[in-house]
mmCIF file of N, CA and C in Angstrom:
data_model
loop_
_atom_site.group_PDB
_atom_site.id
_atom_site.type_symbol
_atom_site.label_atom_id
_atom_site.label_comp_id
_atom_site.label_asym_id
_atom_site.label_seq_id
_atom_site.Cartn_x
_atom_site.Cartn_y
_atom_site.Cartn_z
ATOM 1 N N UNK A 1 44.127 4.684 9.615
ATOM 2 C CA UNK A 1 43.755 5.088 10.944
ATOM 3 C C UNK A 1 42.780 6.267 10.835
ATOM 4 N N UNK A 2 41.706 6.114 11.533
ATOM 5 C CA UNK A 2 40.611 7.504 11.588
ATOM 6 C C UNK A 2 40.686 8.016 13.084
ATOM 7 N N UNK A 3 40.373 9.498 12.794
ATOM 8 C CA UNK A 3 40.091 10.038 14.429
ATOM 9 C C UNK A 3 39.218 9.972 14.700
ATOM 10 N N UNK A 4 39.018 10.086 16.041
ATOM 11 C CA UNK A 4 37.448 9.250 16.557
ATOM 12 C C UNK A 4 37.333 11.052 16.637
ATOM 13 N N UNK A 5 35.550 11.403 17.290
ATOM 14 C CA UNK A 5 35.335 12.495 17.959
ATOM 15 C C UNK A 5 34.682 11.859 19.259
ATOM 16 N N UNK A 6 33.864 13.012 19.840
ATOM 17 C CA UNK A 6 33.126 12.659 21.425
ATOM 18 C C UNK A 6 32.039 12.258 21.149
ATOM 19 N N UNK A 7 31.575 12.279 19.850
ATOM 20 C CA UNK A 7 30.396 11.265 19.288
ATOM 21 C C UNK A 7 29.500 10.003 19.046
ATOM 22 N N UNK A 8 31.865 9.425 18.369
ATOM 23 C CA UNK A 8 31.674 8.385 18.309
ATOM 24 C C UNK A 8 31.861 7.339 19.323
ATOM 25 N N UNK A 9 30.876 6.196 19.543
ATOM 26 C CA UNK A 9 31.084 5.254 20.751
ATOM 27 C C UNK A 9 29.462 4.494 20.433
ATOM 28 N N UNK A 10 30.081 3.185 20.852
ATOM 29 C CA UNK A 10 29.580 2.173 20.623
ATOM 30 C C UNK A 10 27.853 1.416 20.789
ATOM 31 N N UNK A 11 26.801 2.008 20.003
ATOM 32 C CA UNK A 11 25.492 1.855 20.533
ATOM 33 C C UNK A 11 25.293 1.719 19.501
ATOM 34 N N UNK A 12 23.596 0.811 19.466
ATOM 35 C CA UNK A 12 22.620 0.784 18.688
ATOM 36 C C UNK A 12 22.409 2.407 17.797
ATOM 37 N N UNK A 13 22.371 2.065 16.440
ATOM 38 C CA UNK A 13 22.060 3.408 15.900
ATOM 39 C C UNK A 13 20.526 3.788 15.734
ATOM 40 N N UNK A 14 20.208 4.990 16.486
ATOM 41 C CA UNK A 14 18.932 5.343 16.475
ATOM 42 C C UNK A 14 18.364 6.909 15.574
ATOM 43 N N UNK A 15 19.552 6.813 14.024
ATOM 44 C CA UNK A 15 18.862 7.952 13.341
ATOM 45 C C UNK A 15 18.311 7.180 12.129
ATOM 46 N N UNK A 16 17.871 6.190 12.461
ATOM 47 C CA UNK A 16 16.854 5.847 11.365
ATOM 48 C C UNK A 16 15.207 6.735 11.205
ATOM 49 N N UNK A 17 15.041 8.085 12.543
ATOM 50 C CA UNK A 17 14.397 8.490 12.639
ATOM 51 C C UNK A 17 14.195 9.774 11.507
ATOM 52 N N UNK A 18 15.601 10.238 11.737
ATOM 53 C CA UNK A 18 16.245 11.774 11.345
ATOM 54 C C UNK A 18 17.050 11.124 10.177
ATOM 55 N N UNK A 19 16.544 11.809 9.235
ATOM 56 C CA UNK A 19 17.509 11.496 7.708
ATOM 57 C C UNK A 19 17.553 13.018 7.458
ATOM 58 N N UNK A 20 18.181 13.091 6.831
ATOM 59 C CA UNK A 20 19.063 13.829 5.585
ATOM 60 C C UNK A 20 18.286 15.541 5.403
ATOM 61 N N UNK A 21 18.518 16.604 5.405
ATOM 62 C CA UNK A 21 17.742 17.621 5.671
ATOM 63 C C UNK A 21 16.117 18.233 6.171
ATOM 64 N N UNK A 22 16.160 16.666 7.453
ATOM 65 C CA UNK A 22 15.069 17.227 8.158
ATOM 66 C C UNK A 22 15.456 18.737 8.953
ATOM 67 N N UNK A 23 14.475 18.663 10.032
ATOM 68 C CA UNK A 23 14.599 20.008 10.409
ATOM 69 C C UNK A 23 14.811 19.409 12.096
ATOM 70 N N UNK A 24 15.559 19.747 13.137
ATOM 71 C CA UNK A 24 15.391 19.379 14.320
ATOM 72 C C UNK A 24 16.604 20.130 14.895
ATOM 73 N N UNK A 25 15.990 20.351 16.248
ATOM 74 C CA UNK A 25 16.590 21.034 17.700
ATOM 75 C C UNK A 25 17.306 20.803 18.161
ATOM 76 N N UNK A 26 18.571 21.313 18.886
ATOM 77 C CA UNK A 26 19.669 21.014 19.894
ATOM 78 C C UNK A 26 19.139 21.168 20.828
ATOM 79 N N UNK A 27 19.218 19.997 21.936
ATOM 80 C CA UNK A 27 19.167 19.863 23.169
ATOM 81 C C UNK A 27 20.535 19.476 24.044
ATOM 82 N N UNK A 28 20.446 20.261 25.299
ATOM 83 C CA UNK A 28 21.573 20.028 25.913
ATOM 84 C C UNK A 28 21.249 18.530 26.425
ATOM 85 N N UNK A 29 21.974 17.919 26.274
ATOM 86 C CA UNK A 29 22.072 16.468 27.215
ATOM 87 C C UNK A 29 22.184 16.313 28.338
ATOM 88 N N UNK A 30 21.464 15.443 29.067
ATOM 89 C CA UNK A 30 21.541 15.436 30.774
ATOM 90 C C UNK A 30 22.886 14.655 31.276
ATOM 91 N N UNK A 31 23.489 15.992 31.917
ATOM 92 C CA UNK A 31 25.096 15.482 32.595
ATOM 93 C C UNK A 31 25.061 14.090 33.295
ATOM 94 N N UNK A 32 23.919 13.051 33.252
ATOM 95 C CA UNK A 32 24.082 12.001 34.041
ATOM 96 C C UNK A 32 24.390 11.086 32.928
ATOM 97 N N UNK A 33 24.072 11.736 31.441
ATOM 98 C CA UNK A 33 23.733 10.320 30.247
ATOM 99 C C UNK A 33 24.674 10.406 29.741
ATOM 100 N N UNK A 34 25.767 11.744 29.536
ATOM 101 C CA UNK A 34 27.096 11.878 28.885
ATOM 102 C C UNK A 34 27.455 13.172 29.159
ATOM 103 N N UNK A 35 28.560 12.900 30.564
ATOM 104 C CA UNK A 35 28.808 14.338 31.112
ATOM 105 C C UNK A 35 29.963 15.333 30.189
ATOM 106 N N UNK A 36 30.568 14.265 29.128
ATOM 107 C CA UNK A 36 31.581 15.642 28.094
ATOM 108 C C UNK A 36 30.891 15.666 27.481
ATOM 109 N N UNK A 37 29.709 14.999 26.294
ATOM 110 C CA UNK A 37 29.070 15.893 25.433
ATOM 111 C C UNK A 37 28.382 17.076 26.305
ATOM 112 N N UNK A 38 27.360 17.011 27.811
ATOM 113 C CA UNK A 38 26.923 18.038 28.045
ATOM 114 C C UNK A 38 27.898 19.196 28.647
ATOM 115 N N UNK A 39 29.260 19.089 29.168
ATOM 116 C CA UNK A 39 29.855 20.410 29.214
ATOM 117 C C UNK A 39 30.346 20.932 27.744
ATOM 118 N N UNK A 40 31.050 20.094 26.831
ATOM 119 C CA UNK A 40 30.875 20.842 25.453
ATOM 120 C C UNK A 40 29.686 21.580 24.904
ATOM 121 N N UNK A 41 28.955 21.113 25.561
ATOM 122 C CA UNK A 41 27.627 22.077 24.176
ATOM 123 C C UNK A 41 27.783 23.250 25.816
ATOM 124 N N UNK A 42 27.262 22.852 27.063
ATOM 125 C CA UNK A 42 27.388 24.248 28.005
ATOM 126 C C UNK A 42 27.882 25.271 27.915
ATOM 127 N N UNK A 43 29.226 24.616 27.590
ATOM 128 C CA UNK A 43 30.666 26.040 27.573
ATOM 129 C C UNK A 43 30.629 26.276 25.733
ATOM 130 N N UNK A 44 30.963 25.730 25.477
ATOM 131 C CA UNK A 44 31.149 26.094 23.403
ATOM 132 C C UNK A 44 30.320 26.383 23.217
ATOM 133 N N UNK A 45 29.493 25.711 23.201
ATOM 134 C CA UNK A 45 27.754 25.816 22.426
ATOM 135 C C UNK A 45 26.616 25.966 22.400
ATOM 136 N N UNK A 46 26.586 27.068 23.780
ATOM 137 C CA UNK A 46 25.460 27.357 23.952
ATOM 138 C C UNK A 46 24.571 28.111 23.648
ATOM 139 N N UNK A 47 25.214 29.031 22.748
ATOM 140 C CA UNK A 47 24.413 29.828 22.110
ATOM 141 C C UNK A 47 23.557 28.988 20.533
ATOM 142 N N UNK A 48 23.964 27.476 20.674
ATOM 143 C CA UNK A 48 22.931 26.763 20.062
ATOM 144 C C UNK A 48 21.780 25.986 20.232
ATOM 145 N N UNK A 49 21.776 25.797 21.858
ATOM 146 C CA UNK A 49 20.453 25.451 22.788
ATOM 147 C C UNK A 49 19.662 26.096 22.442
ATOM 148 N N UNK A 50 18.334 24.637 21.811
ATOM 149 C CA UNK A 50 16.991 25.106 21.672
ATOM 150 C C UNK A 50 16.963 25.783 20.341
ATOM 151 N N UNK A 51 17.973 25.805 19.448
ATOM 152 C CA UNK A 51 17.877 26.749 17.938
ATOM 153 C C UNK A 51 17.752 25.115 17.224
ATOM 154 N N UNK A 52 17.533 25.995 16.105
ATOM 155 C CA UNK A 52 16.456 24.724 15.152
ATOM 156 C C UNK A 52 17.028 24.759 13.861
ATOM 157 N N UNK A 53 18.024 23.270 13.376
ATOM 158 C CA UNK A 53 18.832 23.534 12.145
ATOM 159 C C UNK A 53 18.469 22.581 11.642
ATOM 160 N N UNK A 54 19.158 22.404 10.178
ATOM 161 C CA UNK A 54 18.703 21.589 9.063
ATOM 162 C C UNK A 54 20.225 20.297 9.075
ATOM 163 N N UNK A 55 19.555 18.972 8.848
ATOM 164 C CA UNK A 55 20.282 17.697 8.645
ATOM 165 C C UNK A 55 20.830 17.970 7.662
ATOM 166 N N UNK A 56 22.336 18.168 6.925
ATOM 167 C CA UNK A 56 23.623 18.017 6.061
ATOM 168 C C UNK A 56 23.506 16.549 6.051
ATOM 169 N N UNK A 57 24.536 15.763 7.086
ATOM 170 C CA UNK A 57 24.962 14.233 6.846
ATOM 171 C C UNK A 57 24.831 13.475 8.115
ATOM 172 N N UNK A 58 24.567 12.391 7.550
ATOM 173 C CA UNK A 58 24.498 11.200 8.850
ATOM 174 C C UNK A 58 25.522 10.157 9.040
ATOM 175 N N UNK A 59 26.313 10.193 9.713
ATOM 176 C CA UNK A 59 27.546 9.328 10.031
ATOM 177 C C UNK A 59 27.454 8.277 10.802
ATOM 178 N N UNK A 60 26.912 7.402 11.191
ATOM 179 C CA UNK A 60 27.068 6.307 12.236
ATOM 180 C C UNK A 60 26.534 7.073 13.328
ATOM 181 N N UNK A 61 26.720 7.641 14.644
ATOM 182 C CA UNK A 61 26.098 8.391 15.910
ATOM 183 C C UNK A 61 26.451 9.800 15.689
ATOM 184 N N UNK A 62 27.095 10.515 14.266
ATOM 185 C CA UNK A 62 27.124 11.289 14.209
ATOM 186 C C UNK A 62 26.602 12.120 12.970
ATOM 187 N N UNK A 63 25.644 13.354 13.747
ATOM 188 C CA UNK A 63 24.481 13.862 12.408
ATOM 189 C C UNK A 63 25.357 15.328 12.676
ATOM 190 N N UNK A 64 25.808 15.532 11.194
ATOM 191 C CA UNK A 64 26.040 17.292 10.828
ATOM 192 C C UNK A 64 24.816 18.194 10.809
ATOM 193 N N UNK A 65 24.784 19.006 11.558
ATOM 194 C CA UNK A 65 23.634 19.954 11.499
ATOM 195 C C UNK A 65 24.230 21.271 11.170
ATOM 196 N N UNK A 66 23.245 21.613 10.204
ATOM 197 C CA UNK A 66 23.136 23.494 10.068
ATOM 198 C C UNK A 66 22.104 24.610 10.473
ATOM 199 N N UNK A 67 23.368 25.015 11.077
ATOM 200 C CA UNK A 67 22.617 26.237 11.882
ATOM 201 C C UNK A 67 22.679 27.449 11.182
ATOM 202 N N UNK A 68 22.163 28.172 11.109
ATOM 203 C CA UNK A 68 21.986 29.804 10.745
ATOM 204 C C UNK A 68 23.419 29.918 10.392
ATOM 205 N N UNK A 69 24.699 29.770 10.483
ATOM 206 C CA UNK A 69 25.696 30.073 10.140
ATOM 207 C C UNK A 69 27.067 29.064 10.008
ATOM 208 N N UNK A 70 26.843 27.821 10.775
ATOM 209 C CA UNK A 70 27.780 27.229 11.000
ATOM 210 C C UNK A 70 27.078 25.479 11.067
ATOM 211 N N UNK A 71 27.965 24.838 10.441
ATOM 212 C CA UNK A 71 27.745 23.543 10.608
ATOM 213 C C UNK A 71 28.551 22.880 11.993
ATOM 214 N N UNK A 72 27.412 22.014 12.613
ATOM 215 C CA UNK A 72 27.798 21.365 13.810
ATOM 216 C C UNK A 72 28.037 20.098 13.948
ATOM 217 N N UNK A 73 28.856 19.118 14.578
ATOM 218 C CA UNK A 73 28.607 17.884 14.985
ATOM 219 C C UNK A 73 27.788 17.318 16.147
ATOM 220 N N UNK A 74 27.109 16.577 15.501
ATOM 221 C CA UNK A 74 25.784 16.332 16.912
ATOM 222 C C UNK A 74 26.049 14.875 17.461
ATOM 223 N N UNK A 75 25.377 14.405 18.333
ATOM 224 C CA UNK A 75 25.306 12.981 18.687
ATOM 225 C C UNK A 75 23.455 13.124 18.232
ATOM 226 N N UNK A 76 23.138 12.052 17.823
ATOM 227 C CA UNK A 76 21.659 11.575 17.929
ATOM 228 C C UNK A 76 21.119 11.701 18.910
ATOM 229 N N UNK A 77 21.717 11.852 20.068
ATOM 230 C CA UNK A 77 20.442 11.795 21.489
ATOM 231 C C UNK A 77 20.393 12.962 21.635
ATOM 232 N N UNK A 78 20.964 14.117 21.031
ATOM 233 C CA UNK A 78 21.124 15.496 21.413
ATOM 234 C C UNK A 78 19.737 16.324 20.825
ATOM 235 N N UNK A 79 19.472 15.735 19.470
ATOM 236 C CA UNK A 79 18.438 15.816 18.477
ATOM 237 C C UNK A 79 16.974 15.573 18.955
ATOM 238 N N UNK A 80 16.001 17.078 18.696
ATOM 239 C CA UNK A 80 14.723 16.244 18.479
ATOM 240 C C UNK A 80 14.429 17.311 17.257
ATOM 241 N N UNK A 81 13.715 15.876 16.659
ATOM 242 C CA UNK A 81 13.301 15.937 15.407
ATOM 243 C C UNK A 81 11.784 16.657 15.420
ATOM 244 N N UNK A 82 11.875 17.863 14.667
ATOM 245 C CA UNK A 82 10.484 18.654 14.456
ATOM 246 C C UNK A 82 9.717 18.556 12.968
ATOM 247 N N UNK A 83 8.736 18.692 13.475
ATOM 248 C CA UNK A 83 8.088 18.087 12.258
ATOM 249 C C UNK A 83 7.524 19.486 10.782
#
């Protein structure tokens, strides 16, 4: 048995974009496209809006990012990838 997180759920995977210690941005998500990922990052995590971390691992819809101090769990739509 595995625990799921608020990540995981059922879509086309779209980090064939973002691999493995690129560099890319947290964006808050629009409360209409997934209203608990966007109050989690609001209330927890907002002092990571708009900061710019490095790709650790890619899991199925879920990419580990590092930030200046702390590793995060992301969803892919949360991500834009900087070049």
């Amino acid at each position: 048995m595995q625990q799921l997180n608020i990540f995981d759920y059922p879509v086309e995977p779209k980090h064939e974009v973002i691999q493995k210690h690129d560099r890319v941005k947290l964006k808050l998500l629009d409360e209409s496209i997934d209203w608990e990922i966007h109050n989690y990052r609001k209330y927890y995590c907002d002092h990571l809006i708009e900061k710019i971390g490095t790709v650790v691992e890619i899991k199925k819809n879920t990419v580990e990012v590092q930030f200046t101090e702390e590793v995060v769990l992301c969803d892919v739509r949360e991500l834009e990838w900087i070049a």
